[in-house]
PDB file of C-alpha atoms in Angstrom:
ATOM      1  CA  UNK A  60     117.140 111.399  96.757  1.00  0.00           C
ATOM      2  CA  UNK A  61     117.514 108.350  98.997  1.00  0.00           C
ATOM      3  CA  UNK A  62     117.326 104.801  97.670  1.00  0.00           C
ATOM      4  CA  UNK A  63     114.120 104.304  99.653  1.00  0.00           C
ATOM      5  CA  UNK A  64     112.585 107.294  97.855  1.00  0.00           C
ATOM      6  CA  UNK A  65     113.418 105.679  94.511  1.00  0.00           C
ATOM      7  CA  UNK A  66     111.511 102.570  95.620  1.00  0.00           C
ATOM      8  CA  UNK A  67     108.597 104.480  97.140  1.00  0.00           C
ATOM      9  CA  UNK A  68     108.206 107.176  94.481  1.00  0.00           C
ATOM     10  CA  UNK A  69     109.377 105.516  91.279  1.00  0.00           C
ATOM     11  CA  UNK A  70     108.665 101.811  91.704  1.00  0.00           C
ATOM     12  CA  UNK A  71     105.743 101.583  94.149  1.00  0.00           C
ATOM     13  CA  UNK A  72     103.870 104.451  92.499  1.00  0.00           C
ATOM     14  CA  UNK A  73     100.308 104.597  91.190  1.00  0.00           C
ATOM     15  CA  UNK A  74     100.332 103.546  87.544  1.00  0.00           C
ATOM     16  CA  UNK A  75      98.726 106.252  85.426  1.00  0.00           C
ATOM     17  CA  UNK A  76      96.405 107.346  88.241  1.00  0.00           C
ATOM     18  CA  UNK A  77      94.531 104.040  87.925  1.00  0.00           C
ATOM     19  CA  UNK A  78      95.046 102.934  91.518  1.00  0.00           C
ATOM     20  CA  UNK A  79      97.237  99.964  90.547  1.00  0.00           C
ATOM     21  CA  UNK A  80     100.708  99.337  91.893  1.00  0.00           C
ATOM     22  CA  UNK A  81     103.554  96.860  91.823  1.00  0.00           C
ATOM     23  CA  UNK A  82     103.123  94.187  94.484  1.00  0.00           C
ATOM     24  CA  UNK A  83     106.720  94.601  95.655  1.00  0.00           C
ATOM     25  CA  UNK A  84     109.972  96.279  94.635  1.00  0.00           C
ATOM     26  CA  UNK A  85     113.595  96.536  95.694  1.00  0.00           C
ATOM     27  CA  UNK A  86     116.975  97.939  94.788  1.00  0.00           C
ATOM     28  CA  UNK A  87     119.658  95.418  95.651  1.00  0.00           C
ATOM     29  CA  UNK A  88     123.418  95.720  95.203  1.00  0.00           C
ATOM     30  CA  UNK A  89     125.222  93.226  92.993  1.00  0.00           C
ATOM     31  CA  UNK A  90     126.604  91.719  96.213  1.00  0.00           C
ATOM     32  CA  UNK A  91     123.086  91.020  97.527  1.00  0.00           C
ATOM     33  CA  UNK A  92     122.964  93.945  99.953  1.00  0.00           C
ATOM     34  CA  UNK A  93     119.553  95.608 100.196  1.00  0.00           C
ATOM     35  CA  UNK A  94     119.732  99.297  99.325  1.00  0.00           C
ATOM     36  CA  UNK A  95     115.966  99.794  99.674  1.00  0.00           C
ATOM     37  CA  UNK A  96     112.815  97.720  99.435  1.00  0.00           C
ATOM     38  CA  UNK A  97     109.057  97.885  99.818  1.00  0.00           C
ATOM     39  CA  UNK A  98     107.537  96.374 102.940  1.00  0.00           C
ATOM     40  CA  UNK A  99     106.008  93.663 100.735  1.00  0.00           C
ATOM     41  CA  UNK A 100     109.281  92.541  99.120  1.00  0.00           C
ATOM     42  CA  UNK A 101     109.900  88.850  99.901  1.00  0.00           C
ATOM     43  CA  UNK A 102     112.785  87.699 102.068  1.00  0.00           C
ATOM     44  CA  UNK A 103     115.207  86.364  99.465  1.00  0.00           C
ATOM     45  CA  UNK A 104     118.258  84.161  99.898  1.00  0.00           C
ATOM     46  CA  UNK A 105     121.809  85.120  98.935  1.00  0.00           C
ATOM     47  CA  UNK A 106     121.758  82.181  96.500  1.00  0.00           C
ATOM     48  CA  UNK A 107     118.792  83.685  94.644  1.00  0.00           C
ATOM     49  CA  UNK A 108     120.775  86.896  94.013  1.00  0.00           C
ATOM     50  CA  UNK A 109     123.868  84.873  93.059  1.00  0.00           C
ATOM     51  CA  UNK A 110     121.766  82.932  90.534  1.00  0.00           C
ATOM     52  CA  UNK A 111     120.411  86.180  89.060  1.00  0.00           C
ATOM     53  CA  UNK A 112     123.915  87.649  88.766  1.00  0.00           C
ATOM     54  CA  UNK A 113     125.125  84.403  87.161  1.00  0.00           C
ATOM     55  CA  UNK A 114     122.356  84.682  84.558  1.00  0.00           C
ATOM     56  CA  UNK A 115     123.504  88.196  83.699  1.00  0.00           C
ATOM     57  CA  UNK A 116     127.049  86.846  83.259  1.00  0.00           C
ATOM     58  CA  UNK A 117     125.889  83.710  81.409  1.00  0.00           C
ATOM     59  CA  UNK A 118     122.527  84.570  79.779  1.00  0.00           C
ATOM     60  CA  UNK A 119     120.056  81.690  79.750  1.00  0.00           C
ATOM     61  CA  UNK A 120     121.413  79.925  82.838  1.00  0.00           C
ATOM     62  CA  UNK A 121     118.138  80.534  84.757  1.00  0.00           C
ATOM     63  CA  UNK A 122     115.887  79.230  81.986  1.00  0.00           C
ATOM     64  CA  UNK A 123     116.093  75.527  82.972  1.00  0.00           C
ATOM     65  CA  UNK A 124     115.575  76.105  86.715  1.00  0.00           C
ATOM     66  CA  UNK A 125     113.546  79.314  86.824  1.00  0.00           C
ATOM     67  CA  UNK A 126     113.960  82.665  88.528  1.00  0.00           C
ATOM     68  CA  UNK A 127     113.480  82.473  92.297  1.00  0.00           C
ATOM     69  CA  UNK A 128     112.620  85.405  94.562  1.00  0.00           C
ATOM     70  CA  UNK A 129     111.749  84.689  98.164  1.00  0.00           C
ATOM     71  CA  UNK A 130     111.348  81.011  97.345  1.00  0.00           C
ATOM     72  CA  UNK A 131     108.748  81.733  94.645  1.00  0.00           C
ATOM     73  CA  UNK A 132     109.598  80.292  91.248  1.00  0.00           C
ATOM     74  CA  UNK A 133     108.998  82.338  88.109  1.00  0.00           C
ATOM     75  CA  UNK A 134     109.309  80.860  84.632  1.00  0.00           C
ATOM     76  CA  UNK A 135     111.918  82.872  82.722  1.00  0.00           C
ATOM     77  CA  UNK A 136     110.115  84.149  79.634  1.00  0.00           C
ATOM     78  CA  UNK A 137     112.324  86.735  77.957  1.00  0.00           C
ATOM     79  CA  UNK A 138     114.719  89.540  78.550  1.00  0.00           C
ATOM     80  CA  UNK A 139     117.834  91.184  77.245  1.00  0.00           C
ATOM     81  CA  UNK A 140     120.993  89.103  77.719  1.00  0.00           C
ATOM     82  CA  UNK A 141     123.174  90.644  80.400  1.00  0.00           C
ATOM     83  CA  UNK A 142     120.699  93.456  81.137  1.00  0.00           C
ATOM     84  CA  UNK A 143     117.150  92.267  81.854  1.00  0.00           C
ATOM     85  CA  UNK A 144     115.379  89.147  83.152  1.00  0.00           C
ATOM     86  CA  UNK A 145     111.612  88.714  83.011  1.00  0.00           C
ATOM     87  CA  UNK A 146     109.715  85.994  84.842  1.00  0.00           C
ATOM     88  CA  UNK A 147     106.084  84.856  84.859  1.00  0.00           C
ATOM     89  CA  UNK A 148     103.976  83.016  87.419  1.00  0.00           C
ATOM     90  CA  UNK A 149     100.232  82.726  86.906  1.00  0.00           C
ATOM     91  CA  UNK A 150      98.704  86.192  86.548  1.00  0.00           C
ATOM     92  CA  UNK A 151     101.841  87.869  87.869  1.00  0.00           C
ATOM     93  CA  UNK A 152     105.566  87.933  87.454  1.00  0.00           C
ATOM     94  CA  UNK A 153     108.809  89.778  88.063  1.00  0.00           C
ATOM     95  CA  UNK A 154     111.219  92.014  86.175  1.00  0.00           C
ATOM     96  CA  UNK A 155     114.902  92.388  87.085  1.00  0.00           C
ATOM     97  CA  UNK A 156     116.972  95.161  85.487  1.00  0.00           C
ATOM     98  CA  UNK A 157     120.734  95.245  86.011  1.00  0.00           C
ATOM     99  CA  UNK A 158     122.442  98.614  86.348  1.00  0.00           C
ATOM    100  CA  UNK A 159     126.156  99.258  86.808  1.00  0.00           C
ATOM    101  CA  UNK A 160     125.909  98.726  90.583  1.00  0.00           C
ATOM    102  CA  UNK A 161     122.472  97.352  91.427  1.00  0.00           C
ATOM    103  CA  UNK A 162     119.491  95.196  90.526  1.00  0.00           C
ATOM    104  CA  UNK A 163     116.129  96.923  90.182  1.00  0.00           C
ATOM    105  CA  UNK A 164     113.414  94.351  90.924  1.00  0.00           C
ATOM    106  CA  UNK A 165     109.679  94.704  90.492  1.00  0.00           C
ATOM    107  CA  UNK A 166     107.109  92.022  91.328  1.00  0.00           C
ATOM    108  CA  UNK A 167     103.564  92.351  90.021  1.00  0.00           C
ATOM    109  CA  UNK A 168     100.202  90.629  90.130  1.00  0.00           C
ATOM    110  CA  UNK A 169      96.929  91.250  88.345  1.00  0.00           C
ATOM    111  CA  UNK A 170      95.494  93.725  87.468  1.00  0.00           C
ATOM    112  CA  UNK A 171      98.982  95.121  86.720  1.00  0.00           C
ATOM    113  CA  UNK A 172     100.347  93.720  83.455  1.00  0.00           C
ATOM    114  CA  UNK A 173     103.806  92.489  82.537  1.00  0.00           C
ATOM    115  CA  UNK A 174     104.219  95.451  80.204  1.00  0.00           C
ATOM    116  CA  UNK A 175     103.433  97.944  82.964  1.00  0.00           C
ATOM    117  CA  UNK A 176     105.878  96.270  85.358  1.00  0.00           C
ATOM    118  CA  UNK A 177     108.568  96.189  82.676  1.00  0.00           C
ATOM    119  CA  UNK A 178     108.065  99.883  81.933  1.00  0.00           C
ATOM    120  CA  UNK A 179     108.342 100.903  85.609  1.00  0.00           C
ATOM    121  CA  UNK A 180     111.457  98.816  86.348  1.00  0.00           C
ATOM    122  CA  UNK A 181     113.240  99.506  83.070  1.00  0.00           C
ATOM    123  CA  UNK A 182     112.592 103.255  83.198  1.00  0.00           C
ATOM    124  CA  UNK A 183     114.230 103.569  86.638  1.00  0.00           C
ATOM    125  CA  UNK A 184     117.034 101.183  85.647  1.00  0.00           C
ATOM    126  CA  UNK A 185     117.817 103.155  82.491  1.00  0.00           C
ATOM    127  CA  UNK A 186     117.814 106.416  84.472  1.00  0.00           C
ATOM    128  CA  UNK A 187     120.247 104.997  87.036  1.00  0.00           C
ATOM    129  CA  UNK A 188     122.511 103.669  84.270  1.00  0.00           C
ATOM    130  CA  UNK A 189     122.526 107.144  82.701  1.00  0.00           C
ATOM    131  CA  UNK A 190     123.593 108.504  86.115  1.00  0.00           C
ATOM    132  CA  UNK A 191     126.516 106.055  86.244  1.00  0.00           C
ATOM    133  CA  UNK A 192     124.861 103.939  88.934  1.00  0.00           C
TER     134      UNK A 192
END
């Protein structure tokens, strides 16, 4: 399966047949290289990926400044130190799951909920970790 298929079929999929989807998703290497992304994924800066990777190395470092993706600021709300970052902005937010080689990123907006976004991103991230990726 190609990386684009993972994005298209596992991240940008219909949630429970309800006709709701993530707003955007991507799989990005730890070095900031794009492995695959949805057409709606924002153009991010290398610094934004560096800041995310720094937070995985030093959990809590994003909390004072926020999580930025494509220039959009998300308030860091919770996560798992070194493994997961969750951000919130209005009725939407973002989830970033770190695997051995990549970042799985999902961005959502209403009517999708934070819990649904977390489930989608974390499920793929856990699968890839189990595969050694």
